[in-house]
Amino acid sequence: MKLRKAGIATISVLALALTATACGDGGKKDKGGSGSDSSGGSKSIKIGIKYDQPGIGQKAPDGSFAGFDVDVATFVAKELGYSEDQIEFVETPSADRETALKRGDVEFIAASYSINDERDKLVDFAGPYLLAHQDLLVASDSDIKEGTDLNGKKLCSVSGSTSAQNVKKEIAPKAQLKELSTYSECLEGLAGGSIDALTTDDSILAGYASQEQYKGKFKLAGLKLSNENYGIGVKDGNTALKDKINTALEKMVADGAWQKAVDDNFGPAGYKNEPAPKIGNIVK
Ligand code: GLU
């Protein structure tokens, strides 16, 4: 992203710096990494987001990125000393997030990433910065109204997500759960009639339901099946970066940028979000 805008004379210097600090194939060993340096300088920062979740994290065909997580990540990166041109977004599907942080592929992750005890053992979380709830997306004429209606039905979710775990353990253990790698693949199944319901966070489902090609075809059941506290994931033990991100998130709420990001990204889908959470306040 940033290299395109760099002058020719600076390219070789940048390339060296990037090789040393931000290569994506496990080359980065230092704990602090590029993101824990509060002044970005000429370096880049790799940030994990989702690419296929409208309103949350989406890559457009022209290569641009949009969504609430994108705005949160951009705000945080700026507070860490990186300009927009220095941000390199990387796709981090649900099942890959812990590994991506562990390997150092990305400095931090803002990708509808719920804080929970299991994940907290593997990574550290700043935040939370949003409280969402698990819900169902079904065809407009579906008679699925409650979680228990899913038993015996074909339900789709994503491997490595809290949504799939909740279905298996609590909501509808007898549902025929299909776990794919992305929610957009589930959405295709729902649109084509091969699955009866898609389950994940209401913040994500609202974005899908409002897409032009699906208008009037789907509805959200309106259930609050769980509390999903979105955090920003960092490498396990990187407390310095986590603290800086928490300071940035507090600033984002205090100066109105958080509310603007909510209005810009959730407004079009009509998603009614919960108020900004307090840092460290995880709703169980
Ligand atoms: N927020 C939930 C999770 O972290 C569901 C959305 C997702 O898969 O990103 O698993």
PDB file of C-alpha atoms and ligand atoms in Angstrom:
ATOM      1  CA  MET A   1       0.000   0.000   0.000  1.00  0.00           C
ATOM      2  CA  LYS A   2       2.611   2.517   1.118  1.00  0.00           C
ATOM      3  CA  LEU A   3       5.323   1.478  -1.282  1.00  0.00           C
ATOM      4  CA  ARG A   4       3.341   2.692  -4.272  1.00  0.00           C
ATOM      5  CA  LYS A   5       3.556   6.218  -2.941  1.00  0.00           C
ATOM      6  CA  ALA A   6       7.235   6.131  -2.021  1.00  0.00           C
ATOM      7  CA  GLY A   7       9.764   7.926  -4.172  1.00  0.00           C
ATOM      8  CA  ILE A   8      12.146   5.730  -6.180  1.00  0.00           C
ATOM      9  CA  ALA A   9      15.201   6.843  -4.205  1.00  0.00           C
ATOM     10  CA  THR A  10      13.674   5.695  -0.944  1.00  0.00           C
ATOM     11  CA  ILE A  11      12.453   2.327  -2.174  1.00  0.00           C
ATOM     12  CA  SER A  12      15.605   0.329  -1.547  1.00  0.00           C
ATOM     13  CA  VAL A  13      15.959   1.774   1.960  1.00  0.00           C
ATOM     14  CA  LEU A  14      12.321   0.962   2.667  1.00  0.00           C
ATOM     15  CA  ALA A  15      12.686  -2.519   1.276  1.00  0.00           C
ATOM     16  CA  LEU A  16      15.563  -3.186   3.644  1.00  0.00           C
ATOM     17  CA  ALA A  17      13.651  -1.795   6.586  1.00  0.00           C
ATOM     18  CA  LEU A  18      10.601  -3.873   5.710  1.00  0.00           C
ATOM     19  CA  THR A  19      12.630  -7.030   5.347  1.00  0.00           C
ATOM     20  CA  ALA A  20      14.048  -6.452   8.791  1.00  0.00           C
ATOM     21  CA  THR A  21      10.893  -5.487  10.618  1.00  0.00           C
ATOM     22  CA  ALA A  22       7.724  -6.465   8.859  1.00  0.00           C
ATOM     23  CA  CYS A  23       8.139  -9.461   6.608  1.00  0.00           C
ATOM     24  CA  GLY A  24       5.085 -11.644   6.853  1.00  0.00           C
ATOM     25  CA  ASP A  25       6.613 -15.100   6.873  1.00  0.00           C
ATOM     26  CA  GLY A  26       7.772 -15.505  10.400  1.00  0.00           C
ATOM     27  CA  GLY A  27      10.925 -13.428  10.017  1.00  0.00           C
ATOM     28  CA  LYS A  28       9.981 -11.017  12.763  1.00  0.00           C
ATOM     29  CA  LYS A  29      11.211 -12.234  16.093  1.00  0.00           C
ATOM     30  CA  ASP A  30      11.365  -9.186  18.338  1.00  0.00           C
ATOM     31  CA  LYS A  31       8.488  -8.996  20.797  1.00  0.00           C
ATOM     32  CA  GLY A  32       7.798  -5.322  20.415  1.00  0.00           C
ATOM     33  CA  GLY A  33       7.863  -5.400  16.628  1.00  0.00           C
ATOM     34  CA  SER A  34       7.053  -2.403  14.467  1.00  0.00           C
ATOM     35  CA  GLY A  35       3.740  -1.645  16.209  1.00  0.00           C
ATOM     36  CA  SER A  36       5.189  -1.173  19.656  1.00  0.00           C
ATOM     37  CA  ASP A  37       7.427   1.604  18.412  1.00  0.00           C
ATOM     38  CA  SER A  38       5.337   4.676  19.139  1.00  0.00           C
ATOM     39  CA  SER A  39       6.871   6.531  16.193  1.00  0.00           C
ATOM     40  CA  GLY A  40       6.148   4.816  12.900  1.00  0.00           C
ATOM     41  CA  GLY A  41       8.877   6.653  10.978  1.00  0.00           C
ATOM     42  CA  SER A  42       9.378   5.017   7.584  1.00  0.00           C
ATOM     43  CA  LYS A  43       8.208   1.587   8.708  1.00  0.00           C
ATOM     44  CA  SER A  44       4.930  -0.114   7.969  1.00  0.00           C
ATOM     45  CA  ILE A  45       2.526  -1.909  10.245  1.00  0.00           C
ATOM     46  CA  LYS A  46       0.648  -5.070   9.365  1.00  0.00           C
ATOM     47  CA  ILE A  47      -2.838  -5.291  10.797  1.00  0.00           C
ATOM     48  CA  GLY A  48      -5.168  -8.282  10.617  1.00  0.00           C
ATOM     49  CA  ILE A  49      -8.768  -7.628   9.579  1.00  0.00           C
ATOM     50  CA  LYS A  50     -11.624  -9.472   7.867  1.00  0.00           C
ATOM     51  CA  TYR A  51     -12.043  -8.972   4.127  1.00  0.00           C
ATOM     52  CA  ASP A  52     -15.629 -10.150   3.604  1.00  0.00           C
ATOM     53  CA  GLN A  53     -17.728  -8.648   6.386  1.00  0.00           C
ATOM     54  CA  PRO A  54     -19.535  -5.505   5.185  1.00  0.00           C
ATOM     55  CA  GLY A  55     -19.752  -2.849   7.909  1.00  0.00           C
ATOM     56  CA  ILE A  56     -16.957  -4.574   9.881  1.00  0.00           C
ATOM     57  CA  GLY A  57     -14.010  -5.312   7.588  1.00  0.00           C
ATOM     58  CA  GLN A  58     -14.280  -5.473   3.823  1.00  0.00           C
ATOM     59  CA  LYS A  59     -11.902  -5.271   0.909  1.00  0.00           C
ATOM     60  CA  ALA A  60     -13.497  -3.670  -2.138  1.00  0.00           C
ATOM     61  CA  PRO A  61     -12.651  -4.778  -5.694  1.00  0.00           C
ATOM     62  CA  ASP A  62     -10.570  -1.577  -6.098  1.00  0.00           C
ATOM     63  CA  GLY A  63      -8.359  -2.694  -3.182  1.00  0.00           C
ATOM     64  CA  SER A  64      -9.710  -0.203  -0.656  1.00  0.00           C
ATOM     65  CA  PHE A  65     -10.814  -1.215   2.837  1.00  0.00           C
ATOM     66  CA  ALA A  66     -13.879  -0.197   4.838  1.00  0.00           C
ATOM     67  CA  GLY A  67     -15.716  -1.091   8.014  1.00  0.00           C
ATOM     68  CA  PHE A  68     -15.849  -0.406  11.738  1.00  0.00           C
ATOM     69  CA  ASP A  69     -12.814  -2.582  12.468  1.00  0.00           C
ATOM     70  CA  VAL A  70     -10.896  -0.846   9.683  1.00  0.00           C
ATOM     71  CA  ASP A  71     -11.666   2.557  11.215  1.00  0.00           C
ATOM     72  CA  VAL A  72     -10.738   1.371  14.716  1.00  0.00           C
ATOM     73  CA  ALA A  73      -7.501  -0.174  13.416  1.00  0.00           C
ATOM     74  CA  THR A  74      -6.616   2.960  11.453  1.00  0.00           C
ATOM     75  CA  PHE A  75      -7.237   5.199  14.475  1.00  0.00           C
ATOM     76  CA  VAL A  76      -5.100   2.964  16.687  1.00  0.00           C
ATOM     77  CA  ALA A  77      -2.294   2.756  14.131  1.00  0.00           C
ATOM     78  CA  LYS A  78      -2.223   6.554  13.872  1.00  0.00           C
ATOM     79  CA  GLU A  79      -1.955   6.815  17.648  1.00  0.00           C
ATOM     80  CA  LEU A  80       0.978   4.391  17.456  1.00  0.00           C
ATOM     81  CA  GLY A  81       2.679   6.743  15.009  1.00  0.00           C
ATOM     82  CA  TYR A  82       1.719   5.244  11.628  1.00  0.00           C
ATOM     83  CA  SER A  83       0.083   7.180   8.819  1.00  0.00           C
ATOM     84  CA  GLU A  84      -2.604   5.541   6.668  1.00  0.00           C
ATOM     85  CA  ASP A  85      -0.042   4.959   3.933  1.00  0.00           C
ATOM     86  CA  GLN A  86       2.041   2.896   6.329  1.00  0.00           C
ATOM     87  CA  ILE A  87      -0.767   0.462   7.118  1.00  0.00           C
ATOM     88  CA  GLU A  88      -0.811  -2.888   5.394  1.00  0.00           C
ATOM     89  CA  PHE A  89      -4.017  -4.810   5.991  1.00  0.00           C
ATOM     90  CA  VAL A  90      -3.793  -8.594   6.003  1.00  0.00           C
ATOM     91  CA  GLU A  91      -6.749 -10.970   5.901  1.00  0.00           C
ATOM     92  CA  THR A  92      -7.075 -12.959   9.140  1.00  0.00           C
ATOM     93  CA  PRO A  93      -9.957 -15.469   8.925  1.00  0.00           C
ATOM     94  CA  SER A  94     -11.455 -16.565  12.258  1.00  0.00           C
ATOM     95  CA  ALA A  95      -9.486 -19.793  12.596  1.00  0.00           C
ATOM     96  CA  ASP A  96      -6.130 -18.164  11.790  1.00  0.00           C
ATOM     97  CA  ARG A  97      -6.054 -15.264  14.235  1.00  0.00           C
ATOM     98  CA  GLU A  98      -4.094 -16.779  17.126  1.00  0.00           C
ATOM     99  CA  THR A  99      -1.516 -18.288  14.758  1.00  0.00           C
ATOM    100  CA  ALA A 100      -1.105 -15.031  12.844  1.00  0.00           C
ATOM    101  CA  LEU A 101      -0.260 -13.226  16.098  1.00  0.00           C
ATOM    102  CA  LYS A 102       1.978 -15.981  17.374  1.00  0.00           C
ATOM    103  CA  ARG A 103       3.969 -16.086  14.128  1.00  0.00           C
ATOM    104  CA  GLY A 104       4.241 -12.305  13.994  1.00  0.00           C
ATOM    105  CA  ASP A 105       2.455 -12.110  10.611  1.00  0.00           C
ATOM    106  CA  VAL A 106       0.581  -9.091  11.959  1.00  0.00           C
ATOM    107  CA  GLU A 107       1.208  -6.636  14.767  1.00  0.00           C
ATOM    108  CA  PHE A 108      -2.385  -6.577  15.928  1.00  0.00           C
ATOM    109  CA  ILE A 109      -5.787  -7.887  14.888  1.00  0.00           C
ATOM    110  CA  ALA A 110      -9.094  -6.018  14.723  1.00  0.00           C
ATOM    111  CA  ALA A 111     -11.356  -8.615  13.125  1.00  0.00           C
ATOM    112  CA  SER A 112     -14.659  -9.128  14.994  1.00  0.00           C
ATOM    113  CA  TYR A 113     -12.402 -10.884  17.497  1.00  0.00           C
ATOM    114  CA  SER A 114     -14.235 -11.800  20.705  1.00  0.00           C
ATOM    115  CA  ILE A 115     -12.310 -11.885  23.948  1.00  0.00           C
ATOM    116  CA  ASN A 116     -12.723 -15.197  25.759  1.00  0.00           C
ATOM    117  CA  ASP A 117     -10.761 -17.266  28.296  1.00  0.00           C
ATOM    118  CA  GLU A 118      -9.569 -19.855  25.810  1.00  0.00           C
ATOM    119  CA  ARG A 119      -8.110 -17.258  23.436  1.00  0.00           C
ATOM    120  CA  ASP A 120      -6.743 -15.202  26.307  1.00  0.00           C
ATOM    121  CA  LYS A 121      -4.337 -18.047  27.055  1.00  0.00           C
ATOM    122  CA  LEU A 122      -2.847 -17.756  23.567  1.00  0.00           C
ATOM    123  CA  VAL A 123      -2.900 -14.019  22.856  1.00  0.00           C
ATOM    124  CA  ASP A 124      -3.415 -10.746  24.730  1.00  0.00           C
ATOM    125  CA  PHE A 125      -6.392  -8.478  24.176  1.00  0.00           C
ATOM    126  CA  ALA A 126      -6.777  -4.719  24.338  1.00  0.00           C
ATOM    127  CA  GLY A 127     -10.327  -3.435  24.653  1.00  0.00           C
ATOM    128  CA  PRO A 128     -13.123  -4.314  24.475  1.00  0.00           C
ATOM    129  CA  TYR A 129     -14.189  -1.740  21.892  1.00  0.00           C
ATOM    130  CA  LEU A 130     -17.598  -3.174  20.891  1.00  0.00           C
ATOM    131  CA  LEU A 131     -20.222  -5.416  22.451  1.00  0.00           C
ATOM    132  CA  ALA A 132     -22.131  -7.531  19.921  1.00  0.00           C
ATOM    133  CA  HIS A 133     -24.412 -10.544  20.329  1.00  0.00           C
ATOM    134  CA  GLN A 134     -24.742 -13.810  18.486  1.00  0.00           C
ATOM    135  CA  ASP A 135     -27.858 -13.976  16.320  1.00  0.00           C
ATOM    136  CA  LEU A 136     -29.285 -15.870  13.346  1.00  0.00           C
ATOM    137  CA  LEU A 137     -29.755 -14.843   9.743  1.00  0.00           C
ATOM    138  CA  VAL A 138     -32.567 -16.728   8.001  1.00  0.00           C
ATOM    139  CA  ALA A 139     -34.693 -16.398   4.860  1.00  0.00           C
ATOM    140  CA  SER A 140     -37.456 -13.778   5.196  1.00  0.00           C
ATOM    141  CA  ASP A 141     -40.146 -16.486   5.147  1.00  0.00           C
ATOM    142  CA  SER A 142     -38.335 -18.839   7.586  1.00  0.00           C
ATOM    143  CA  ASP A 143     -40.153 -20.088  10.676  1.00  0.00           C
ATOM    144  CA  ILE A 144     -36.919 -20.343  12.696  1.00  0.00           C
ATOM    145  CA  LYS A 145     -37.466 -18.020  15.645  1.00  0.00           C
ATOM    146  CA  GLU A 146     -35.407 -19.386  18.530  1.00  0.00           C
ATOM    147  CA  GLY A 147     -32.074 -21.100  19.013  1.00  0.00           C
ATOM    148  CA  THR A 148     -33.803 -24.413  19.778  1.00  0.00           C
ATOM    149  CA  ASP A 149     -35.629 -24.286  16.410  1.00  0.00           C
ATOM    150  CA  LEU A 150     -32.222 -25.010  14.896  1.00  0.00           C
ATOM    151  CA  ASN A 151     -32.096 -28.617  16.121  1.00  0.00           C
ATOM    152  CA  GLY A 152     -32.301 -30.812  13.025  1.00  0.00           C
ATOM    153  CA  LYS A 153     -31.818 -27.798  10.728  1.00  0.00           C
ATOM    154  CA  LYS A 154     -28.852 -27.034   8.473  1.00  0.00           C
ATOM    155  CA  LEU A 155     -26.876 -24.301  10.146  1.00  0.00           C
ATOM    156  CA  CYS A 156     -23.710 -22.647   8.895  1.00  0.00           C
ATOM    157  CA  SER A 157     -20.941 -20.881  10.778  1.00  0.00           C
ATOM    158  CA  VAL A 158     -17.198 -20.441  10.612  1.00  0.00           C
ATOM    159  CA  SER A 159     -14.526 -22.701  12.071  1.00  0.00           C
ATOM    160  CA  GLY A 160     -12.543 -21.096  14.874  1.00  0.00           C
ATOM    161  CA  SER A 161     -15.449 -18.797  15.780  1.00  0.00           C
ATOM    162  CA  THR A 162     -17.225 -18.491  19.105  1.00  0.00           C
ATOM    163  CA  SER A 163     -20.497 -18.752  17.151  1.00  0.00           C
ATOM    164  CA  ALA A 164     -19.828 -22.335  16.036  1.00  0.00           C
ATOM    165  CA  GLN A 165     -18.668 -23.327  19.533  1.00  0.00           C
ATOM    166  CA  ASN A 166     -21.808 -21.893  21.142  1.00  0.00           C
ATOM    167  CA  VAL A 167     -24.053 -23.848  18.788  1.00  0.00           C
ATOM    168  CA  LYS A 168     -22.290 -27.133  19.462  1.00  0.00           C
ATOM    169  CA  LYS A 169     -22.154 -26.669  23.223  1.00  0.00           C
ATOM    170  CA  GLU A 170     -25.292 -24.792  24.112  1.00  0.00           C
ATOM    171  CA  ILE A 171     -27.706 -23.366  21.587  1.00  0.00           C
ATOM    172  CA  ALA A 172     -28.643 -26.345  19.410  1.00  0.00           C
ATOM    173  CA  PRO A 173     -26.381 -29.392  19.797  1.00  0.00           C
ATOM    174  CA  LYS A 174     -28.575 -31.313  17.332  1.00  0.00           C
ATOM    175  CA  ALA A 175     -28.291 -28.801  14.520  1.00  0.00           C
ATOM    176  CA  GLN A 176     -26.468 -30.025  11.412  1.00  0.00           C
ATOM    177  CA  LEU A 177     -23.611 -27.580  11.738  1.00  0.00           C
ATOM    178  CA  LYS A 178     -21.550 -26.848   8.668  1.00  0.00           C
ATOM    179  CA  GLU A 179     -18.334 -24.992   9.489  1.00  0.00           C
ATOM    180  CA  LEU A 180     -16.772 -23.104   6.587  1.00  0.00           C
ATOM    181  CA  SER A 181     -13.803 -20.750   6.537  1.00  0.00           C
ATOM    182  CA  THR A 182     -15.685 -17.511   5.966  1.00  0.00           C
ATOM    183  CA  TYR A 183     -19.170 -16.180   6.630  1.00  0.00           C
ATOM    184  CA  SER A 184     -19.567 -15.104   3.016  1.00  0.00           C
ATOM    185  CA  GLU A 185     -19.377 -18.782   1.995  1.00  0.00           C
ATOM    186  CA  CYS A 186     -22.208 -19.506   4.458  1.00  0.00           C
ATOM    187  CA  LEU A 187     -24.140 -16.615   2.979  1.00  0.00           C
ATOM    188  CA  GLU A 188     -23.977 -18.174  -0.482  1.00  0.00           C
ATOM    189  CA  GLY A 189     -25.437 -21.383   0.978  1.00  0.00           C
ATOM    190  CA  LEU A 190     -28.230 -19.440   2.649  1.00  0.00           C
ATOM    191  CA  ALA A 191     -29.012 -17.559  -0.566  1.00  0.00           C
ATOM    192  CA  GLY A 192     -28.994 -20.809  -2.565  1.00  0.00           C
ATOM    193  CA  GLY A 193     -31.209 -22.653  -0.047  1.00  0.00           C
ATOM    194  CA  SER A 194     -28.660 -25.340   0.878  1.00  0.00           C
ATOM    195  CA  ILE A 195     -28.587 -24.113   4.468  1.00  0.00           C
ATOM    196  CA  ASP A 196     -31.407 -22.929   6.740  1.00  0.00           C
ATOM    197  CA  ALA A 197     -29.593 -20.395   8.919  1.00  0.00           C
ATOM    198  CA  LEU A 198     -26.298 -18.584   9.301  1.00  0.00           C
ATOM    199  CA  THR A 199     -25.179 -17.787  12.809  1.00  0.00           C
ATOM    200  CA  THR A 200     -22.643 -15.274  14.032  1.00  0.00           C
ATOM    201  CA  ASP A 201     -22.573 -11.806  15.601  1.00  0.00           C
ATOM    202  CA  ASP A 202     -25.522  -9.502  14.884  1.00  0.00           C
ATOM    203  CA  SER A 203     -23.023  -6.782  13.889  1.00  0.00           C
ATOM    204  CA  ILE A 204     -21.847  -9.000  11.015  1.00  0.00           C
ATOM    205  CA  LEU A 205     -25.258 -10.358  10.020  1.00  0.00           C
ATOM    206  CA  ALA A 206     -26.768  -6.861   9.792  1.00  0.00           C
ATOM    207  CA  GLY A 207     -24.139  -5.967   7.196  1.00  0.00           C
ATOM    208  CA  TYR A 208     -24.975  -8.978   5.054  1.00  0.00           C
ATOM    209  CA  ALA A 209     -28.739  -8.468   5.304  1.00  0.00           C
ATOM    210  CA  SER A 210     -28.425  -4.880   4.069  1.00  0.00           C
ATOM    211  CA  GLN A 211     -26.397  -5.713   0.955  1.00  0.00           C
ATOM    212  CA  GLU A 212     -28.155  -4.610  -2.220  1.00  0.00           C
ATOM    213  CA  GLN A 213     -28.359  -8.092  -3.759  1.00  0.00           C
ATOM    214  CA  TYR A 214     -29.950  -9.568  -0.628  1.00  0.00           C
ATOM    215  CA  LYS A 215     -32.420  -6.791   0.218  1.00  0.00           C
ATOM    216  CA  GLY A 216     -35.721  -8.310   1.422  1.00  0.00           C
ATOM    217  CA  LYS A 217     -34.388 -11.875   1.204  1.00  0.00           C
ATOM    218  CA  PHE A 218     -33.103 -12.366   4.733  1.00  0.00           C
ATOM    219  CA  LYS A 219     -34.046 -11.351   8.258  1.00  0.00           C
ATOM    220  CA  LEU A 220     -32.242 -11.393  11.596  1.00  0.00           C
ATOM    221  CA  ALA A 221     -34.017 -13.425  14.275  1.00  0.00           C
ATOM    222  CA  GLY A 222     -33.243 -10.662  16.801  1.00  0.00           C
ATOM    223  CA  LEU A 223     -31.912 -13.043  19.470  1.00  0.00           C
ATOM    224  CA  LYS A 224     -29.110 -12.187  21.852  1.00  0.00           C
ATOM    225  CA  LEU A 225     -27.637 -15.655  22.071  1.00  0.00           C
ATOM    226  CA  SER A 226     -24.329 -14.532  23.594  1.00  0.00           C
ATOM    227  CA  ASN A 227     -22.199 -11.541  24.513  1.00  0.00           C
ATOM    228  CA  GLU A 228     -19.337 -10.952  22.094  1.00  0.00           C
ATOM    229  CA  ASN A 229     -16.810  -8.463  23.478  1.00  0.00           C
ATOM    230  CA  TYR A 230     -14.615  -7.387  20.566  1.00  0.00           C
ATOM    231  CA  GLY A 231     -10.973  -6.950  21.507  1.00  0.00           C
ATOM    232  CA  ILE A 232      -7.811  -6.072  19.638  1.00  0.00           C
ATOM    233  CA  GLY A 233      -5.533  -9.078  19.684  1.00  0.00           C
ATOM    234  CA  VAL A 234      -1.768  -8.693  20.176  1.00  0.00           C
ATOM    235  CA  LYS A 235       0.987 -11.239  20.623  1.00  0.00           C
ATOM    236  CA  ASP A 236       0.899 -12.976  23.985  1.00  0.00           C
ATOM    237  CA  GLY A 237       2.975 -11.000  26.489  1.00  0.00           C
ATOM    238  CA  ASN A 238       3.179  -7.765  24.500  1.00  0.00           C
ATOM    239  CA  THR A 239       1.801  -5.696  27.367  1.00  0.00           C
ATOM    240  CA  ALA A 240       3.458  -2.494  26.163  1.00  0.00           C
ATOM    241  CA  LEU A 241       1.545  -2.622  22.865  1.00  0.00           C
ATOM    242  CA  LYS A 242      -1.685  -3.669  24.571  1.00  0.00           C
ATOM    243  CA  ASP A 243      -1.464  -0.672  26.936  1.00  0.00           C
ATOM    244  CA  LYS A 244      -0.823   1.730  24.061  1.00  0.00           C
ATOM    245  CA  ILE A 245      -3.797   0.340  22.163  1.00  0.00           C
ATOM    246  CA  ASN A 246      -6.023   0.714  25.222  1.00  0.00           C
ATOM    247  CA  THR A 247      -4.985   4.362  25.516  1.00  0.00           C
ATOM    248  CA  ALA A 248      -5.792   4.847  21.819  1.00  0.00           C
ATOM    249  CA  LEU A 249      -9.220   3.206  22.200  1.00  0.00           C
ATOM    250  CA  GLU A 250     -10.057   5.418  25.169  1.00  0.00           C
ATOM    251  CA  LYS A 251      -9.114   8.462  23.106  1.00  0.00           C
ATOM    252  CA  MET A 252     -11.202   7.238  20.174  1.00  0.00           C
ATOM    253  CA  VAL A 253     -14.306   7.109  22.368  1.00  0.00           C
ATOM    254  CA  ALA A 254     -13.558  10.404  24.178  1.00  0.00           C
ATOM    255  CA  ASP A 255     -13.026  12.487  21.037  1.00  0.00           C
ATOM    256  CA  GLY A 256     -16.092  11.221  19.154  1.00  0.00           C
ATOM    257  CA  ALA A 257     -14.225   9.205  16.513  1.00  0.00           C
ATOM    258  CA  TRP A 258     -15.704   5.951  17.860  1.00  0.00           C
ATOM    259  CA  GLN A 259     -19.265   7.263  17.461  1.00  0.00           C
ATOM    260  CA  LYS A 260     -18.462   8.543  13.963  1.00  0.00           C
ATOM    261  CA  ALA A 261     -17.139   5.102  13.008  1.00  0.00           C
ATOM    262  CA  VAL A 262     -20.353   3.552  14.391  1.00  0.00           C
ATOM    263  CA  ASP A 263     -22.552   5.964  12.416  1.00  0.00           C
ATOM    264  CA  ASP A 264     -20.564   5.569   9.191  1.00  0.00           C
ATOM    265  CA  ASN A 265     -20.370   1.794   9.255  1.00  0.00           C
ATOM    266  CA  PHE A 266     -23.443   0.543  11.115  1.00  0.00           C
ATOM    267  CA  GLY A 267     -25.821   3.331  10.070  1.00  0.00           C
ATOM    268  CA  PRO A 268     -26.371   2.026   6.512  1.00  0.00           C
ATOM    269  CA  ALA A 269     -27.323  -1.453   7.831  1.00  0.00           C
ATOM    270  CA  GLY A 270     -29.537  -0.013  10.581  1.00  0.00           C
ATOM    271  CA  TYR A 271     -27.553  -1.956  13.180  1.00  0.00           C
ATOM    272  CA  LYS A 272     -28.394  -0.804  16.692  1.00  0.00           C
ATOM    273  CA  ASN A 273     -25.154  -1.264  18.590  1.00  0.00           C
ATOM    274  CA  GLU A 274     -24.540  -1.214  22.328  1.00  0.00           C
ATOM    275  CA  PRO A 275     -22.847   1.876  23.842  1.00  0.00           C
ATOM    276  CA  ALA A 276     -19.046   2.039  23.855  1.00  0.00           C
ATOM    277  CA  PRO A 277     -17.690  -0.449  26.397  1.00  0.00           C
ATOM    278  CA  LYS A 278     -15.252   0.634  29.096  1.00  0.00           C
ATOM    279  CA  ILE A 279     -11.750  -0.730  28.634  1.00  0.00           C
ATOM    280  CA  GLY A 280     -11.363  -3.925  30.630  1.00  0.00           C
ATOM    281  CA  ASN A 281     -15.115  -4.313  31.210  1.00  0.00           C
ATOM    282  CA  ILE A 282     -15.987  -7.664  29.676  1.00  0.00           C
ATOM    283  CA  VAL A 283     -19.667  -8.556  29.710  1.00  0.00           C
ATOM    284  CA  LYS A 284     -19.983 -12.296  30.402  1.00  0.00           C
TER     285      LYS A 284
HETATM  286  N1  GLU B   1     -16.939 -12.614  17.293  1.00  0.00           N
HETATM  287  C1  GLU B   1     -16.949 -14.013  17.069  1.00  0.00           C
HETATM  288  C2  GLU B   1     -15.560 -14.626  17.138  1.00  0.00           C
HETATM  289  O1  GLU B   1     -14.624 -13.967  17.436  1.00  0.00           O
HETATM  290  C3  GLU B   1     -17.614 -14.363  15.747  1.00  0.00           C
HETATM  291  C4  GLU B   1     -17.131 -13.557  14.579  1.00  0.00           C
HETATM  292  C5  GLU B   1     -15.843 -14.085  13.959  1.00  0.00           C
HETATM  293  O2  GLU B   1     -15.753 -15.287  13.684  1.00  0.00           O
HETATM  294  O3  GLU B   1     -14.970 -13.268  13.702  1.00  0.00           O
HETATM  295  O4  GLU B   1     -15.378 -15.789  16.899  1.00  0.00           O
END
